[in-house]
PDB file of C-alpha atoms in Angstrom:
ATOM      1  CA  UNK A   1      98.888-160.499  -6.493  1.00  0.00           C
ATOM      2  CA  UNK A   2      95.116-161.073  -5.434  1.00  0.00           C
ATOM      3  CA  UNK A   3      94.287-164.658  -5.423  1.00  0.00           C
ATOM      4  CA  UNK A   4      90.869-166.256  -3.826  1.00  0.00           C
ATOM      5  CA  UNK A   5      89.984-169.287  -2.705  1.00  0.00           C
ATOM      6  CA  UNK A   6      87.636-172.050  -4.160  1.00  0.00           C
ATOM      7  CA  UNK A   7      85.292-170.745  -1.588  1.00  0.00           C
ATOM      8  CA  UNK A   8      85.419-167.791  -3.207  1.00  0.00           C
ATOM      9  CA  UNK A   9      84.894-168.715  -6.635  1.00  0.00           C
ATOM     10  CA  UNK A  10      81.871-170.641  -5.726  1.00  0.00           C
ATOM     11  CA  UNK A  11      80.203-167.315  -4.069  1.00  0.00           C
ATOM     12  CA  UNK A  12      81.199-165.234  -7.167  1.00  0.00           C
ATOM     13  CA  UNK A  13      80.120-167.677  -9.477  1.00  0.00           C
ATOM     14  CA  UNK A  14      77.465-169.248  -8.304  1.00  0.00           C
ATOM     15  CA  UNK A  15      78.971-172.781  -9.461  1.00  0.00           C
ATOM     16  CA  UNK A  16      79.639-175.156  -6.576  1.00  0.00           C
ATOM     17  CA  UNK A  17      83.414-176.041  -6.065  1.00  0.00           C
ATOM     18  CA  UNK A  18      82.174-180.070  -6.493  1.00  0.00           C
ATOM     19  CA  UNK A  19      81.499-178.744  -9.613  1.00  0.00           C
ATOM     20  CA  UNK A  20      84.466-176.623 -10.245  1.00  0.00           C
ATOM     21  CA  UNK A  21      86.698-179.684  -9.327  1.00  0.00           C
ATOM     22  CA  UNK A  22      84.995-181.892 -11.983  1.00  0.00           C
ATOM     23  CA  UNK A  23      85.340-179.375 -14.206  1.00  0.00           C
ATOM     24  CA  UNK A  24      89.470-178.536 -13.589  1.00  0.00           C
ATOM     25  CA  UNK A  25      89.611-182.624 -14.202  1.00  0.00           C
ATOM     26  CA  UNK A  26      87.711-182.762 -17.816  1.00  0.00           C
ATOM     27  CA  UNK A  27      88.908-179.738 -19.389  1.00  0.00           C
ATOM     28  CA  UNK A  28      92.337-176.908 -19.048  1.00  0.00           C
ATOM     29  CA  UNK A  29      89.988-174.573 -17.769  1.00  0.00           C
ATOM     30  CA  UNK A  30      93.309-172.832 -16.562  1.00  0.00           C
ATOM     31  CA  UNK A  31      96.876-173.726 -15.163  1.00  0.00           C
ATOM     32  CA  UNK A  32      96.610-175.347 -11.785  1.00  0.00           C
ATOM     33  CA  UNK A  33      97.866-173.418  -8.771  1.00  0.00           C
ATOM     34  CA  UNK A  34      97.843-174.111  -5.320  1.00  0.00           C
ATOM     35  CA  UNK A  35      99.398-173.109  -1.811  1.00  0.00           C
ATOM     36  CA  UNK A  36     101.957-175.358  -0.088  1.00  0.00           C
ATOM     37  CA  UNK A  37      98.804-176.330   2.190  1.00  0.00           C
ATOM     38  CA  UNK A  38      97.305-177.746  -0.673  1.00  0.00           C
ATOM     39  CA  UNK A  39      94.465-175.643  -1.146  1.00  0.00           C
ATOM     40  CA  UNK A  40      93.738-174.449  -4.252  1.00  0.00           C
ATOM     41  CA  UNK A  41      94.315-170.008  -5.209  1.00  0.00           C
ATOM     42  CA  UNK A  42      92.605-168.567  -8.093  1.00  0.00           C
ATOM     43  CA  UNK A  43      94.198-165.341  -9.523  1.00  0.00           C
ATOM     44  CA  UNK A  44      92.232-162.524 -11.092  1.00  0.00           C
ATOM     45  CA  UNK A  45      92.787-163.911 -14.586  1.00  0.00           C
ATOM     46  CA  UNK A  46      91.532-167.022 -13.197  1.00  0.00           C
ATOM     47  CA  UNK A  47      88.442-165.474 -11.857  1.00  0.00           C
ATOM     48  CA  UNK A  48      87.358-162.963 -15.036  1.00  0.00           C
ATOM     49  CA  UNK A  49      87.561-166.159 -17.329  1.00  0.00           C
ATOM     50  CA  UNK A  50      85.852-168.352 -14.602  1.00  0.00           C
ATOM     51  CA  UNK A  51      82.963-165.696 -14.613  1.00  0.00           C
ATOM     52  CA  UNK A  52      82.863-165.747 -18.182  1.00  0.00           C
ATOM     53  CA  UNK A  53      82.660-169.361 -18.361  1.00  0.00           C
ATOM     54  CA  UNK A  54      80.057-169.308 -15.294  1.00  0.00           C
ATOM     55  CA  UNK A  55      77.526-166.435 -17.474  1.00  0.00           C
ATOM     56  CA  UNK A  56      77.309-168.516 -20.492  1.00  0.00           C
ATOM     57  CA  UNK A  57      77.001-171.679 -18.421  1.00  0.00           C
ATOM     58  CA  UNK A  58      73.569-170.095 -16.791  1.00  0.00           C
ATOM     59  CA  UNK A  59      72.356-168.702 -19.572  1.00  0.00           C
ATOM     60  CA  UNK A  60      72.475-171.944 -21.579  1.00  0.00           C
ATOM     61  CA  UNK A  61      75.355-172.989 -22.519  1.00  0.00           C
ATOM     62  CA  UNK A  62      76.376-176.551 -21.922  1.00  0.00           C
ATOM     63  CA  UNK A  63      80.025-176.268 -20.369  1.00  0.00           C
ATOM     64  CA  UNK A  64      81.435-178.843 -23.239  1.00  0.00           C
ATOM     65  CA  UNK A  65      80.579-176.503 -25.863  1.00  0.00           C
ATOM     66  CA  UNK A  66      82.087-173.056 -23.726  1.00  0.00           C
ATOM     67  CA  UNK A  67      84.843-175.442 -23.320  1.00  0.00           C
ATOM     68  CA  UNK A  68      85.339-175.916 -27.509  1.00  0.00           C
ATOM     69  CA  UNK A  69      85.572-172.507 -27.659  1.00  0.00           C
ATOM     70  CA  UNK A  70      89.277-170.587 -27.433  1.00  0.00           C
ATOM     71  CA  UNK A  71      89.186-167.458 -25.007  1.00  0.00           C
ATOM     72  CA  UNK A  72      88.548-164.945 -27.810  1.00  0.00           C
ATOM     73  CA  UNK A  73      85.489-166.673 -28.988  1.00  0.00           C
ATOM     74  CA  UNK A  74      84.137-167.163 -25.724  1.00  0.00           C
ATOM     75  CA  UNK A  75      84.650-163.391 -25.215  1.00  0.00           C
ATOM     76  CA  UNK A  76      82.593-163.012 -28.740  1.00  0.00           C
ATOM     77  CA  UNK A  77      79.758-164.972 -27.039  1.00  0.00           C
ATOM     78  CA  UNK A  78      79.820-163.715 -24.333  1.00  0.00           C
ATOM     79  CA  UNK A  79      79.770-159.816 -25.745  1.00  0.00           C
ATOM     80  CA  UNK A  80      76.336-161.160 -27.997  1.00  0.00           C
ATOM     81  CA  UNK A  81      73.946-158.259 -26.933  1.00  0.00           C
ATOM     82  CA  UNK A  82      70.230-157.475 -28.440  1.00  0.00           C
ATOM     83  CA  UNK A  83      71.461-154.476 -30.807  1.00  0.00           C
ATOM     84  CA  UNK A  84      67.892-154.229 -31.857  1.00  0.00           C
ATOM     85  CA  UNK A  85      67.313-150.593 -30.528  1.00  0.00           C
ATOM     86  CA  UNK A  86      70.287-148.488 -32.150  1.00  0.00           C
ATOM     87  CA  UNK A  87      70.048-145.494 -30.559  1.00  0.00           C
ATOM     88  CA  UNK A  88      70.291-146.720 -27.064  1.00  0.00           C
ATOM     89  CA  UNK A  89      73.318-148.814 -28.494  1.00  0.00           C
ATOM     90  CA  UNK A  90      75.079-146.131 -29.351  1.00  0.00           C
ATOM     91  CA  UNK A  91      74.309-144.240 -26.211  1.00  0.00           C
ATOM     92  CA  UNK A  92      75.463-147.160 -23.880  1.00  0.00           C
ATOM     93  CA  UNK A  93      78.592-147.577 -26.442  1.00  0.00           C
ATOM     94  CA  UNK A  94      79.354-143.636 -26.206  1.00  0.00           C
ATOM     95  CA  UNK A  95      79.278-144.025 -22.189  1.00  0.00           C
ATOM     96  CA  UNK A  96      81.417-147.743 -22.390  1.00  0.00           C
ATOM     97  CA  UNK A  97      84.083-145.796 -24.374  1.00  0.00           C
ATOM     98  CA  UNK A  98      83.977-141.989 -21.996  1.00  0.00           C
ATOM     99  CA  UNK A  99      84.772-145.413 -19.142  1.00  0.00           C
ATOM    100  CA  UNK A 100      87.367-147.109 -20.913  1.00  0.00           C
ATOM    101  CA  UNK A 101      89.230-143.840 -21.495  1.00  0.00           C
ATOM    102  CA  UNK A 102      88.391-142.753 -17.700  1.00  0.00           C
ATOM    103  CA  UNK A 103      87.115-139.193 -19.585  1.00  0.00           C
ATOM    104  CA  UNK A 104      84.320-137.836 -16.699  1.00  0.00           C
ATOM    105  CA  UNK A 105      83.651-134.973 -19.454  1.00  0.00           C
ATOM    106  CA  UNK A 106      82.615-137.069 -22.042  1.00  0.00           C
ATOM    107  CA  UNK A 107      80.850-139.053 -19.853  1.00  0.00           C
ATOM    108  CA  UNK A 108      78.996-136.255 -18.267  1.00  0.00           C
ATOM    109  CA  UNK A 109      78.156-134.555 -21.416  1.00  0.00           C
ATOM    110  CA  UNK A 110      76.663-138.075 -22.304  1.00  0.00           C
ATOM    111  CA  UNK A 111      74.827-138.869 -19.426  1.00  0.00           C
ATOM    112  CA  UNK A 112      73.498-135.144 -19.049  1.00  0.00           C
ATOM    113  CA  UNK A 113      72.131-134.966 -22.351  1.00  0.00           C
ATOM    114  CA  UNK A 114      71.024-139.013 -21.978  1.00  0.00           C
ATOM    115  CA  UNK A 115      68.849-137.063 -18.875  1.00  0.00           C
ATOM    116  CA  UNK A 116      67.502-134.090 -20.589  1.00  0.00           C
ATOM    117  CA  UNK A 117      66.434-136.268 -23.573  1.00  0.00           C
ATOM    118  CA  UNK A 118      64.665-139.253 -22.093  1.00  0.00           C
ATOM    119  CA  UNK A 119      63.485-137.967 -18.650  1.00  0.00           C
ATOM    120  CA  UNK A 120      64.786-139.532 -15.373  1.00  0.00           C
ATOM    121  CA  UNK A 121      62.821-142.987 -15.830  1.00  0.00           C
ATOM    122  CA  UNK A 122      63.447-143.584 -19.646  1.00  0.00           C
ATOM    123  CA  UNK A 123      67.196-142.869 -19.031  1.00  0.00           C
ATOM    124  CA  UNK A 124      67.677-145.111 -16.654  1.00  0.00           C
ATOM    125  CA  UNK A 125      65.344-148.408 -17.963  1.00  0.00           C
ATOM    126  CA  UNK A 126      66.739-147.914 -21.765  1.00  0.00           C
ATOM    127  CA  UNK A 127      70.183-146.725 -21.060  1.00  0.00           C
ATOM    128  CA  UNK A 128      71.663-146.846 -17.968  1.00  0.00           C
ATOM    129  CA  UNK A 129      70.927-150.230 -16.683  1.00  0.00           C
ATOM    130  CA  UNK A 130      71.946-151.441 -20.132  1.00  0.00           C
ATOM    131  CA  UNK A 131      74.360-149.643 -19.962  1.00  0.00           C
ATOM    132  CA  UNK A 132      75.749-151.055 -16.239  1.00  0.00           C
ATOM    133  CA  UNK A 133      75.142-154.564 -17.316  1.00  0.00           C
ATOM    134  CA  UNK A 134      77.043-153.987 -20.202  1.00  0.00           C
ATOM    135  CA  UNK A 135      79.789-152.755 -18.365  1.00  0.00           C
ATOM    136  CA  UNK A 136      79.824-155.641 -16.025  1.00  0.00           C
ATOM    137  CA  UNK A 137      80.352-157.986 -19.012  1.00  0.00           C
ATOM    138  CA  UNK A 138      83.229-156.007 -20.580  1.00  0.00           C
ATOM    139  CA  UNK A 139      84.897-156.691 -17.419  1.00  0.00           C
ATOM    140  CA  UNK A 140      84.297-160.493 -17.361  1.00  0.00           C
ATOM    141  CA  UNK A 141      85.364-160.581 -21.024  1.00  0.00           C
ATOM    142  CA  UNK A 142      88.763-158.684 -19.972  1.00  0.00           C
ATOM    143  CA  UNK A 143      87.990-155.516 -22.127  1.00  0.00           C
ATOM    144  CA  UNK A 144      87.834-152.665 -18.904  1.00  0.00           C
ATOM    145  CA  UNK A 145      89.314-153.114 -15.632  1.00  0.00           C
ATOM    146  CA  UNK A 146      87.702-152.693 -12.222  1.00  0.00           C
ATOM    147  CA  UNK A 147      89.044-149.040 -12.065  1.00  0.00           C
ATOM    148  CA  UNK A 148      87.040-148.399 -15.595  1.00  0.00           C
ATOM    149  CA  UNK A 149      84.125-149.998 -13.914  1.00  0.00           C
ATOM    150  CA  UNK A 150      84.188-148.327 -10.539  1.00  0.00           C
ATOM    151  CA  UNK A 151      84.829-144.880 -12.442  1.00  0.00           C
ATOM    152  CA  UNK A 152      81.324-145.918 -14.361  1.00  0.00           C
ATOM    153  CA  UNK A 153      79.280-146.292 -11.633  1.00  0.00           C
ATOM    154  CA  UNK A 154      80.213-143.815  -9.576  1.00  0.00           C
ATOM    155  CA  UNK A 155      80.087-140.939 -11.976  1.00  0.00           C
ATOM    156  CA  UNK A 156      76.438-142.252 -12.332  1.00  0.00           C
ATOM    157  CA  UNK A 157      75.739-142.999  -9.033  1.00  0.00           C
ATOM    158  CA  UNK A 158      77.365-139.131  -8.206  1.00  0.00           C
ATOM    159  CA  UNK A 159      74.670-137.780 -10.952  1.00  0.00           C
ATOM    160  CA  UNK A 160      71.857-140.123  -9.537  1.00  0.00           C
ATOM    161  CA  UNK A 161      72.633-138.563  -6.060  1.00  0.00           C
ATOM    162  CA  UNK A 162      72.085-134.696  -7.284  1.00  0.00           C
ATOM    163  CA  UNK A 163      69.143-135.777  -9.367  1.00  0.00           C
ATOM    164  CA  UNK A 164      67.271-137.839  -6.688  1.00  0.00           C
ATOM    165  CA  UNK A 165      68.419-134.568  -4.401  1.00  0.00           C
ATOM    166  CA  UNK A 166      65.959-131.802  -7.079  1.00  0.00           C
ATOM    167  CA  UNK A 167      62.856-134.481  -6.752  1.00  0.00           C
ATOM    168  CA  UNK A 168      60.332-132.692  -4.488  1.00  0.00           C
ATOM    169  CA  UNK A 169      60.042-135.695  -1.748  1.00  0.00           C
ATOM    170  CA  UNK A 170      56.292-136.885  -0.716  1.00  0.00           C
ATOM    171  CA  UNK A 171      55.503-135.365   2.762  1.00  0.00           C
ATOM    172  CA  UNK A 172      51.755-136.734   2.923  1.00  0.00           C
ATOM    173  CA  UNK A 173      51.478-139.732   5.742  1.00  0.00           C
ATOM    174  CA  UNK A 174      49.064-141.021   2.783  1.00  0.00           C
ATOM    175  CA  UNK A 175      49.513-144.075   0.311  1.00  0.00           C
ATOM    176  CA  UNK A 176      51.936-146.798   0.544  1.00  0.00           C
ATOM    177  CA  UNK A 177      55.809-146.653   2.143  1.00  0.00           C
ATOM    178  CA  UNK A 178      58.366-148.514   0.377  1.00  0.00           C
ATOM    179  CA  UNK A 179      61.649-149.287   2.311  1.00  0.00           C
ATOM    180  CA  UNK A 180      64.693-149.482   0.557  1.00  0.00           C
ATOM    181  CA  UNK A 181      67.722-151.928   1.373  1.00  0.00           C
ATOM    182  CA  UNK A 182      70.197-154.190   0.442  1.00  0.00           C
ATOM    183  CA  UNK A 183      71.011-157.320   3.329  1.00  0.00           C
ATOM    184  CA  UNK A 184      74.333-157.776   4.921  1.00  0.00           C
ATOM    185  CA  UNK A 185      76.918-158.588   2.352  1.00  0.00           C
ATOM    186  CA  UNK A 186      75.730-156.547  -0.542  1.00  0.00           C
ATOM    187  CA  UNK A 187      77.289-153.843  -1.074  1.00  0.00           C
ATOM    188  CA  UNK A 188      75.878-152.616  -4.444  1.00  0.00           C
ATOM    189  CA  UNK A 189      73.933-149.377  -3.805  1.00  0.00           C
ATOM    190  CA  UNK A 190      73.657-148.232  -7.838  1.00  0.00           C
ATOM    191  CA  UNK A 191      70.432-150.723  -8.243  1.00  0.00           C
ATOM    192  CA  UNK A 192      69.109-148.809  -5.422  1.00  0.00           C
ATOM    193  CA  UNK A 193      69.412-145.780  -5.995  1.00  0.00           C
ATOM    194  CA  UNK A 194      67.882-146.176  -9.142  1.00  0.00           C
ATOM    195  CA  UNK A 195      65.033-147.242  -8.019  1.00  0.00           C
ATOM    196  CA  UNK A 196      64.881-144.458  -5.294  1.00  0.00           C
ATOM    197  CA  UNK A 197      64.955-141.856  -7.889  1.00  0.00           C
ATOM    198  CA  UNK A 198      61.976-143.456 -10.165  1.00  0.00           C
ATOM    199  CA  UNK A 199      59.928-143.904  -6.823  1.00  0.00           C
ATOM    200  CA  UNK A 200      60.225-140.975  -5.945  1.00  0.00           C
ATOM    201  CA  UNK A 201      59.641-139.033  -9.123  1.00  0.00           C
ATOM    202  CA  UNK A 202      56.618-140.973  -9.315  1.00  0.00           C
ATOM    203  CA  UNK A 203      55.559-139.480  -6.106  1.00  0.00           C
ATOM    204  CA  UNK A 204      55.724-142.835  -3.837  1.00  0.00           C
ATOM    205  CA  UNK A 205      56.492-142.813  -0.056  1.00  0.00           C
ATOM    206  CA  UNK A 206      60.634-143.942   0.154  1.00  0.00           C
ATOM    207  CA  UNK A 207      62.430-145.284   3.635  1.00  0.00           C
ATOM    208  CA  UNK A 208      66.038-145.169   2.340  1.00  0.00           C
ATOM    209  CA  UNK A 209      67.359-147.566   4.596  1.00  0.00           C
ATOM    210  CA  UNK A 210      70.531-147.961   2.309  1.00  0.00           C
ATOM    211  CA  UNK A 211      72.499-150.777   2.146  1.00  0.00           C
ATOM    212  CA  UNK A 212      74.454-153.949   4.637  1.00  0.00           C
ATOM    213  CA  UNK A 213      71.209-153.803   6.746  1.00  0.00           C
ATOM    214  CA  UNK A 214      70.794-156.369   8.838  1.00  0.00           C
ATOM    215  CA  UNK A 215      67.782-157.855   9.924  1.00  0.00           C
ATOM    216  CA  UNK A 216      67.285-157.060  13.422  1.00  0.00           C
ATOM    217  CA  UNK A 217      67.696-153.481  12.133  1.00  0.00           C
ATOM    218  CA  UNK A 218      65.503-154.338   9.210  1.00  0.00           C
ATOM    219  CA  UNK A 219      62.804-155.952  11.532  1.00  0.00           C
ATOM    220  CA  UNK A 220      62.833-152.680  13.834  1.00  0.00           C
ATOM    221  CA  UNK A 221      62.075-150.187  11.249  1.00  0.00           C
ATOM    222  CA  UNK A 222      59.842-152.208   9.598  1.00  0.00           C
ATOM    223  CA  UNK A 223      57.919-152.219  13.027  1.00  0.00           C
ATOM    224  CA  UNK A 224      58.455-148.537  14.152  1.00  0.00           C
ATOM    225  CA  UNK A 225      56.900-147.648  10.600  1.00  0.00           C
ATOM    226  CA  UNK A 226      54.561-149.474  10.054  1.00  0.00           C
ATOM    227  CA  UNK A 227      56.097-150.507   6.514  1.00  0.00           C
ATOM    228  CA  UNK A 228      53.886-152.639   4.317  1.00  0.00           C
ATOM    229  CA  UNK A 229      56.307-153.294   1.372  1.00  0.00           C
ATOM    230  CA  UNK A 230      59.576-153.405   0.872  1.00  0.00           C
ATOM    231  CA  UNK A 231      62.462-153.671  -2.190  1.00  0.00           C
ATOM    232  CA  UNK A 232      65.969-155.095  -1.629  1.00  0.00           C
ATOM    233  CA  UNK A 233      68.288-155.889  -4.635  1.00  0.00           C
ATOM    234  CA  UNK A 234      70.818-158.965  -5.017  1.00  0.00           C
ATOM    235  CA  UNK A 235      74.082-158.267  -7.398  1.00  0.00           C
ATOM    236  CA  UNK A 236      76.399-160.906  -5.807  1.00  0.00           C
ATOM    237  CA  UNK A 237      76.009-164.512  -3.837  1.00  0.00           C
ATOM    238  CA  UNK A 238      77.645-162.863  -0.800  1.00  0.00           C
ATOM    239  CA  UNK A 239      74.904-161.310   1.463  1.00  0.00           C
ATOM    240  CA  UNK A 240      74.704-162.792   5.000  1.00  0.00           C
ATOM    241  CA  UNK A 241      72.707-165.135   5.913  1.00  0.00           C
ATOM    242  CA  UNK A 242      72.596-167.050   2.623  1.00  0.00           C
ATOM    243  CA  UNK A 243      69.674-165.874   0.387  1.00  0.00           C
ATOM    244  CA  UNK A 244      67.386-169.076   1.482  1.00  0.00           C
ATOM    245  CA  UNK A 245      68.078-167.841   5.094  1.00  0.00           C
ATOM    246  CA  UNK A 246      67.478-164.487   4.284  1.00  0.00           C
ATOM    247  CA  UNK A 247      63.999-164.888   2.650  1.00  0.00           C
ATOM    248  CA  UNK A 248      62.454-167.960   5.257  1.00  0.00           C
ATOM    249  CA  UNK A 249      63.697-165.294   8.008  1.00  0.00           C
ATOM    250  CA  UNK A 250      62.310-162.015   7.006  1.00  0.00           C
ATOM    251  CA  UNK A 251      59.099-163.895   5.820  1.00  0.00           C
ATOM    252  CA  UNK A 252      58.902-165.462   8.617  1.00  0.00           C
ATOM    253  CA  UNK A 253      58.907-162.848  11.125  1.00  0.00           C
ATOM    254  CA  UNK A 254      57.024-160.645   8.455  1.00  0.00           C
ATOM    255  CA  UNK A 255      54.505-162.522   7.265  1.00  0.00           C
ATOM    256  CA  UNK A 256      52.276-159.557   6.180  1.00  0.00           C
ATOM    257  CA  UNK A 257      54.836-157.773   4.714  1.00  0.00           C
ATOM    258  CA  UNK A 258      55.089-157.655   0.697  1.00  0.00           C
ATOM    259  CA  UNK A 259      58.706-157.716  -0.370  1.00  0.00           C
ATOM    260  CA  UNK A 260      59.803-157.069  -3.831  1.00  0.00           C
ATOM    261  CA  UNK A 261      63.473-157.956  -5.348  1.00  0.00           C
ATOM    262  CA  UNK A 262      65.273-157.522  -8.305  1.00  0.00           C
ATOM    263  CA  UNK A 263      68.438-160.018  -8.842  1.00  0.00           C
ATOM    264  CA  UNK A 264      70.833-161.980 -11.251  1.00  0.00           C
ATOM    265  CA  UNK A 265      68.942-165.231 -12.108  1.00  0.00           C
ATOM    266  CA  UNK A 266      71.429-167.606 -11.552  1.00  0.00           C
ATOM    267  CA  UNK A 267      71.358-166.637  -7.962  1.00  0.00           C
ATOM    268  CA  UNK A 268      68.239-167.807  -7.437  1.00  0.00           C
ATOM    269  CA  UNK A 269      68.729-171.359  -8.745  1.00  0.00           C
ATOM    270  CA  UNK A 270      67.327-173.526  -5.831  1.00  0.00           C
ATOM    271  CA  UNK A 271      66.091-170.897  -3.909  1.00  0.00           C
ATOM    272  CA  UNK A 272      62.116-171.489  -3.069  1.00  0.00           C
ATOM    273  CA  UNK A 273      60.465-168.076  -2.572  1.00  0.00           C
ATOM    274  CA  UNK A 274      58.275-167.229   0.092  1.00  0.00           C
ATOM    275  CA  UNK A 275      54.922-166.632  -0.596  1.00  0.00           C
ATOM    276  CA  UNK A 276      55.126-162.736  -0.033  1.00  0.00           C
ATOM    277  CA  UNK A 277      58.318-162.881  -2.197  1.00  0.00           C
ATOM    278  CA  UNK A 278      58.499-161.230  -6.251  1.00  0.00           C
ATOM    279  CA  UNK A 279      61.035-161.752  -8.177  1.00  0.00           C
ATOM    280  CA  UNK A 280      61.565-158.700 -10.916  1.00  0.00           C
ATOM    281  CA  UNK A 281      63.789-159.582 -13.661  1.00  0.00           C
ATOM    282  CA  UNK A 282      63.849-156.837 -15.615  1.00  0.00           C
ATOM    283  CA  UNK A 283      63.633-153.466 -16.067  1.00  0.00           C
ATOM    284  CA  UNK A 284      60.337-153.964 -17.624  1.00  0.00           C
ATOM    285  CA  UNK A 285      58.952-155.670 -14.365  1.00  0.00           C
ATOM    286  CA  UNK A 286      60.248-153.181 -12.428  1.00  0.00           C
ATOM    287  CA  UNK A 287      58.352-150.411 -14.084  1.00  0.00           C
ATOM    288  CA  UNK A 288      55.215-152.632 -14.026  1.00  0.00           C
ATOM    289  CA  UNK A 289      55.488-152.857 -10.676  1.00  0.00           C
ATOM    290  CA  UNK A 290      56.327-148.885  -9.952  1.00  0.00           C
ATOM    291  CA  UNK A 291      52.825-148.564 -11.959  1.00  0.00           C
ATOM    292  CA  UNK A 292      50.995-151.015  -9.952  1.00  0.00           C
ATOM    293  CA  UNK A 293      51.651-148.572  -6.606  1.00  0.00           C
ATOM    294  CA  UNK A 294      50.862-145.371  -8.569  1.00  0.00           C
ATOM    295  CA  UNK A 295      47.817-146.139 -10.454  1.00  0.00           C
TER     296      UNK A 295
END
């Protein structure tokens, strides 16, 4: 059985184990387990409801009032999602149930015709990082497993590969370069790739440095290219050195560099960005900002 330590559960959550403690003592957030050392193990059940509890908890919830609520209607809460825009609903829906049932046909045929319908950039701002987001919360809430969600974002991030492959790359030496990269400790390459394919459709300059690079590394090519601007995306509290590291460090020994970022919110509680630091929070700023190097 998997089980993970407090230290874990703080870098997953994003809720300091002081906290976690407090919160074990006022409320049967689950059953108490520990090791004969003492130390307190977490299973996976322990973790997916702990998550759940965690993303209505930074998105406004106060914990008394996640903690009135059984497990079913926190998973109702939790599952609340803007169903304003039907047909992309139903699009992310049709893909969330070709994952559940681990069907790559159906989920081909959805995502091909998803594609041919919206063009490249519409399909992936209105479905497909719905669509991943939404997948990410059916897993918190217990209603896919990790294999369901791995088998998502693969297939996509197979389909993203061959599509990114047909764009005619930009050979000129002119206009701006944009490196690409995720720090040590994030593995998550789906965000960037992603953007990679609506950079390069729009005819931008890409360094695909890929992802776990590490800042010597980082620092070098930066350097040996001459790289003005960069874009790095955060999914998880686990890249190395801590964000607030991260950021003083590459500003520091960048200071003319731009660098552009796309992460969950409640990551960057506390954190203090650096001057030559933006923060894009949605999809919508991240178009904005794909238009502000093209226009």
């Amino acid at each position: 059985m998997v089980q993970f330590s407090i230290a874990d559960i703080e870098n997953l959550t994003n809720i300091k184990a002081h906290t976690l403690r407090i919160w074990e003592q006022r409320y049967p957030v689950f059953k108490q387990t520990r090791r004969p050392s003492g130390h307190r193990v977490y299973s996976s059940d322990d973790l997916k409801q702990l998550l759940r509890i965690a993303w209505l908890y930074h998105n406004g919830c106060k914990i008394s009032e996640i903690m009135s609520l059984s497990e079913d209607e926190q998973r109702t809460k939790a599952l609340g999602v803007d169903q304003n825009n039907l047909e992309n609903s139903q699009l992310v829906n049709q893909l969330l149930e070709a994952s559940i049932d681990l069907d790559e046909i159906a989920f081909s045929e959805v995502a091909d015709s998803v594609v041919l319908s919206y063009g490249f950039k519409k399909a992936m701002l209105d479905v497909f990082f719905p669509f991943l987001n939404k997948v990410g919360l059916f897993w918190l809430t217990g209603h896919i497993t990790p294999a369901q969600e791995h088998f998502a974002s693969y297939t996509i991030m197979r389909k993203l590969i061959v599509a990114i492959d047909k764009l005619t790359p930009v050979r000129t030496g002119k206009g701006r370069l944009v490196l690409l990269f995720t720090p040590v400790g994030e593995t998550h390459e789906l965000p960037l790739l992603l953007i990679q394919g609506m950079l390069k459709q729009a005819g931008v300059r890409i360094l695909y440095a890929g992802v776990q690079v590490d800042t010597k590394t980082l620092n070098y090519l930066i350097n040996y290219k001459g790289v003005k601007e960069c874009y790095f995306n955060l999914i998880t509290n686990s890249c190395k050195p801590p964000i607030q590291e991260l950021f003083d460090e590459l500003s520091a020994k960048n200071a003319d560099v731009e660098f552009y970022f796309s992460a969950n919110s409640y990551l960057l509680e506390g954190i203090k960005n650096p001057s030559n630091f933006h923060y894009l929070k949605s999809p919508a700023d991240i178009d904005a900002y794909i238009e502000t190097i093209i226009s």
